[in-house]
mmCIF file of C-alpha atoms in Angstrom:
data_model
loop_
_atom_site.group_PDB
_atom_site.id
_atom_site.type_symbol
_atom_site.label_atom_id
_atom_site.label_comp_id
_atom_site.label_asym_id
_atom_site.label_seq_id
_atom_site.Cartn_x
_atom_site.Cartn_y
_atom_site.Cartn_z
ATOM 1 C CA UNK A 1 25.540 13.047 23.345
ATOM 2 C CA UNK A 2 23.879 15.370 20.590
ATOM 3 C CA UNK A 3 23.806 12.211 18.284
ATOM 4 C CA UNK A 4 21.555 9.910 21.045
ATOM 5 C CA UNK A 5 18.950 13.080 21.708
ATOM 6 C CA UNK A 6 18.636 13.310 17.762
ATOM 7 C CA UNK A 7 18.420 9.188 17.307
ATOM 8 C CA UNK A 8 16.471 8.047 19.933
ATOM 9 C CA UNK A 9 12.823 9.644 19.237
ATOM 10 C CA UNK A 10 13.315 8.044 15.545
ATOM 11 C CA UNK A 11 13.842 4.762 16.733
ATOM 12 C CA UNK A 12 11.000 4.833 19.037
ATOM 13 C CA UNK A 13 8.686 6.549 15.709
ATOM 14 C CA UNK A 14 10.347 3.460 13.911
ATOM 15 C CA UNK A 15 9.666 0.951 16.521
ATOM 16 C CA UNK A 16 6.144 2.045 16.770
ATOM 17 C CA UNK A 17 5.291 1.526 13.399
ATOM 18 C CA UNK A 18 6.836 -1.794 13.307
ATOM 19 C CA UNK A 19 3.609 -2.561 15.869
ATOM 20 C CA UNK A 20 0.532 -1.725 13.772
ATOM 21 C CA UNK A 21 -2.548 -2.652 13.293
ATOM 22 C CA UNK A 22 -3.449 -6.009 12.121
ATOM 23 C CA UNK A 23 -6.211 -6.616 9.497
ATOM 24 C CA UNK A 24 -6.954 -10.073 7.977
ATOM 25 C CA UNK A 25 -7.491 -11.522 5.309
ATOM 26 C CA UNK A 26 -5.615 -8.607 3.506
ATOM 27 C CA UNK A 27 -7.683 -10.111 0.362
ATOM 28 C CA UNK A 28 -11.165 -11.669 0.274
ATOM 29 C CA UNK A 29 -14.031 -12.771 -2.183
ATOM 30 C CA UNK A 30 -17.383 -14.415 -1.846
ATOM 31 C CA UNK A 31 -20.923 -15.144 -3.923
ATOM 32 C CA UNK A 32 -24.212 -14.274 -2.630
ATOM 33 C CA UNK A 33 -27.735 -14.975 -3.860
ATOM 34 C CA UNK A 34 -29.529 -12.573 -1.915
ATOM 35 C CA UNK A 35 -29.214 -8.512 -2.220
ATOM 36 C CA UNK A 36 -25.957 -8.521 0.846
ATOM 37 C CA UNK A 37 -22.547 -10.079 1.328
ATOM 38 C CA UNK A 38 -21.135 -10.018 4.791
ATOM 39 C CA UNK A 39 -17.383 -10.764 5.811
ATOM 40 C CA UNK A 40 -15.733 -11.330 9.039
ATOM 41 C CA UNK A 41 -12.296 -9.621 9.112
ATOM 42 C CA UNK A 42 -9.777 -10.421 12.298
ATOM 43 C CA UNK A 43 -8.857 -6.844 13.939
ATOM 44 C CA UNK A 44 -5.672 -7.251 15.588
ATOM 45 C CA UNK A 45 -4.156 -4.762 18.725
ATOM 46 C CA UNK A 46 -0.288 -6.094 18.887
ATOM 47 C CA UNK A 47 0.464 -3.356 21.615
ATOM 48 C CA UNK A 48 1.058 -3.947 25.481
ATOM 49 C CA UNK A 49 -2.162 -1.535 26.373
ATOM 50 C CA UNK A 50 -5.724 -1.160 25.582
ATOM 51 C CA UNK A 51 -6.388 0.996 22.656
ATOM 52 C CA UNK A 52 -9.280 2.335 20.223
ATOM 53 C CA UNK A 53 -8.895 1.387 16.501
ATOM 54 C CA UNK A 54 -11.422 2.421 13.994
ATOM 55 C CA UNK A 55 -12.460 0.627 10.889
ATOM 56 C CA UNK A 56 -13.677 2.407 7.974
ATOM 57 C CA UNK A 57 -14.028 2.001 4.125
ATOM 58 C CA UNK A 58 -10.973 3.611 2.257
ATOM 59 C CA UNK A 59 -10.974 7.048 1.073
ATOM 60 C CA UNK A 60 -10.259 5.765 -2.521
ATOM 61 C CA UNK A 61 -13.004 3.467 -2.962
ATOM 62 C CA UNK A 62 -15.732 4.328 -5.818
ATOM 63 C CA UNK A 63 -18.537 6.034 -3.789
ATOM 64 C CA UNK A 64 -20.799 3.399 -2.298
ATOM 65 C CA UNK A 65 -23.093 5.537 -0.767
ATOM 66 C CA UNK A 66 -23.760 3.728 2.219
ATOM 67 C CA UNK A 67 -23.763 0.045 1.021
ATOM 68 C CA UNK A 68 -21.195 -0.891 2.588
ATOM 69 C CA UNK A 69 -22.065 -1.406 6.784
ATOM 70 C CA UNK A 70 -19.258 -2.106 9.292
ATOM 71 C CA UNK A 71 -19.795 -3.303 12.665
ATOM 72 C CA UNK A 72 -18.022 -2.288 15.387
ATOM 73 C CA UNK A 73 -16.634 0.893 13.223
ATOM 74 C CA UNK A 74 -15.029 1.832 16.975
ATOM 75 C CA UNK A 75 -13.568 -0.698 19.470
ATOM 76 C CA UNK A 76 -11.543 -0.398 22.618
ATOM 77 C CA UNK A 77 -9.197 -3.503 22.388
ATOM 78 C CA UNK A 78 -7.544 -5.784 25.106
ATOM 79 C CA UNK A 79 -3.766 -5.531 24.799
ATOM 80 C CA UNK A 80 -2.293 -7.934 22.259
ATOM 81 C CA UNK A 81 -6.054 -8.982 21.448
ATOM 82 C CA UNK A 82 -8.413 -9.897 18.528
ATOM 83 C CA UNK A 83 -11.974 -9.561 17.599
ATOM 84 C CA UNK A 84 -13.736 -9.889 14.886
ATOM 85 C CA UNK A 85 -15.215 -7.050 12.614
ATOM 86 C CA UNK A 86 -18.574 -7.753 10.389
ATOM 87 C CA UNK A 87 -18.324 -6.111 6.893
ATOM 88 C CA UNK A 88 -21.923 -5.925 5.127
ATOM 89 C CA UNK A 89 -22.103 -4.923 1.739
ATOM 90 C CA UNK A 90 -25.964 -4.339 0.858
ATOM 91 C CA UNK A 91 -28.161 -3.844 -2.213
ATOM 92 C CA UNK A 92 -26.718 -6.103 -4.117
ATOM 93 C CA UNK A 93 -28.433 -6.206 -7.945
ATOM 94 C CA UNK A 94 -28.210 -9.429 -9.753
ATOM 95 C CA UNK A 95 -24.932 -9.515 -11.469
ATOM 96 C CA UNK A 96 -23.325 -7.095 -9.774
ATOM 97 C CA UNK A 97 -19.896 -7.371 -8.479
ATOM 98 C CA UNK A 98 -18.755 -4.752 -5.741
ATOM 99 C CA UNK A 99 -14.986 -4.119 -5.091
ATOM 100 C CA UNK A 100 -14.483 -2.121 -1.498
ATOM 101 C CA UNK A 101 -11.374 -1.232 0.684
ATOM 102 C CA UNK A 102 -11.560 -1.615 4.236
ATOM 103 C CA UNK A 103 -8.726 -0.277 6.532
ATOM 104 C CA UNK A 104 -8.396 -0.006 10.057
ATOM 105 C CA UNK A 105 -6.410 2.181 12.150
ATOM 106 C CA UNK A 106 -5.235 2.693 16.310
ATOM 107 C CA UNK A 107 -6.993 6.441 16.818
ATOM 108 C CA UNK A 108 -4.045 8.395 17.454
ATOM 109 C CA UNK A 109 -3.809 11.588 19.271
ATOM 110 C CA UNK A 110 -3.853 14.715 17.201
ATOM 111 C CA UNK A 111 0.276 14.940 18.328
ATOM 112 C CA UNK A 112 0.819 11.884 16.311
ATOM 113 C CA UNK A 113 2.939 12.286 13.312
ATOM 114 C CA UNK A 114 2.778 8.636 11.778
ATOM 115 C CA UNK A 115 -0.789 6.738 11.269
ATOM 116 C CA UNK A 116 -0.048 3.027 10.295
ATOM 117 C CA UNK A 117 -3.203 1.718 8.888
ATOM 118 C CA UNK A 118 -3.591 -1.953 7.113
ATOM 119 C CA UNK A 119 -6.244 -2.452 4.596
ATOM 120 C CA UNK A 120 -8.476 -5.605 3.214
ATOM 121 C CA UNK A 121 -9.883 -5.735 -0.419
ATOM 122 C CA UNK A 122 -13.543 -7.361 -0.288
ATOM 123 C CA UNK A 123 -14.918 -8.618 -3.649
ATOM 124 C CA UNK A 124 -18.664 -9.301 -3.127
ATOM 125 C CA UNK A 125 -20.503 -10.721 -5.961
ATOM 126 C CA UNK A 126 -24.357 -11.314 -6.427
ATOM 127 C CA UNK A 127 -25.278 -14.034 -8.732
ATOM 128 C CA UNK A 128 -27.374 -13.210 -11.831
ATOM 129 C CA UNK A 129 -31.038 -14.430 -11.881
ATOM 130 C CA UNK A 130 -32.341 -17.521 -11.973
ATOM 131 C CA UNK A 131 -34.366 -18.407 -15.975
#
């Protein structure tokens, strides 16, 4: 009896893990000629209710100071629903080649122990100028 009250709030940390967010592509590239590169990236809610997810640009990219533009950055989602998310990366030099990581996450409340988040790598690339 011990053993099921000990087992049975791990299995339902480890089932809820198993149904995290989804974030595609997981890897993404793409040219521009102009000064901003935008991506669409499919945000995926896998769970039987409606939840918030944010998506933001990882901790442990170089700073970008504010070139890089996500919209939504908040969304209430449908359960078992997608949407797409708009990733802008701006002021683009000719050249230039920016690398960013963009994760999303379910917001959890504070009581949470385990946040699954998923992240994308966007390569954005503005091509040099024109002799």
């Amino acid at each position: 009896m011990f053993g099921l009250r000990v087992i049975a709030p791990l299995l339902l940390v480890t089932s809820t893990a198993a149904l995290a967010v989804g974030l595609g592509p997981l890897e993404k590239s793409g040219v521009t000629a102009t000064e901003a590169k935008g991506f669409y990236l499919t945000l995926t809610n896998p769970y039987k209710q409606p939840f918030r997810f944010r998506t933001f640009v990882d901790e442990e990219t170089p700073a970008l100071e504010g070139r890089v533009r996500i919209f939504p950055e908040v969304a209430l989602m449908a359960p078992e629903s997608n949407r797409k998310v708009l990733v802008v990366v701006r002021d683009l030099v000719p050249g230039e080649q920016v690398d960013v990581r963009v994760c999303a996450e379910r917001i959890e409340n504070k009581e949470v122990v385990v946040h699954a988040r998923v992240c994308s790598k966007l390569s954005a690339r503005r091509v040099g100028a024109v002799r």
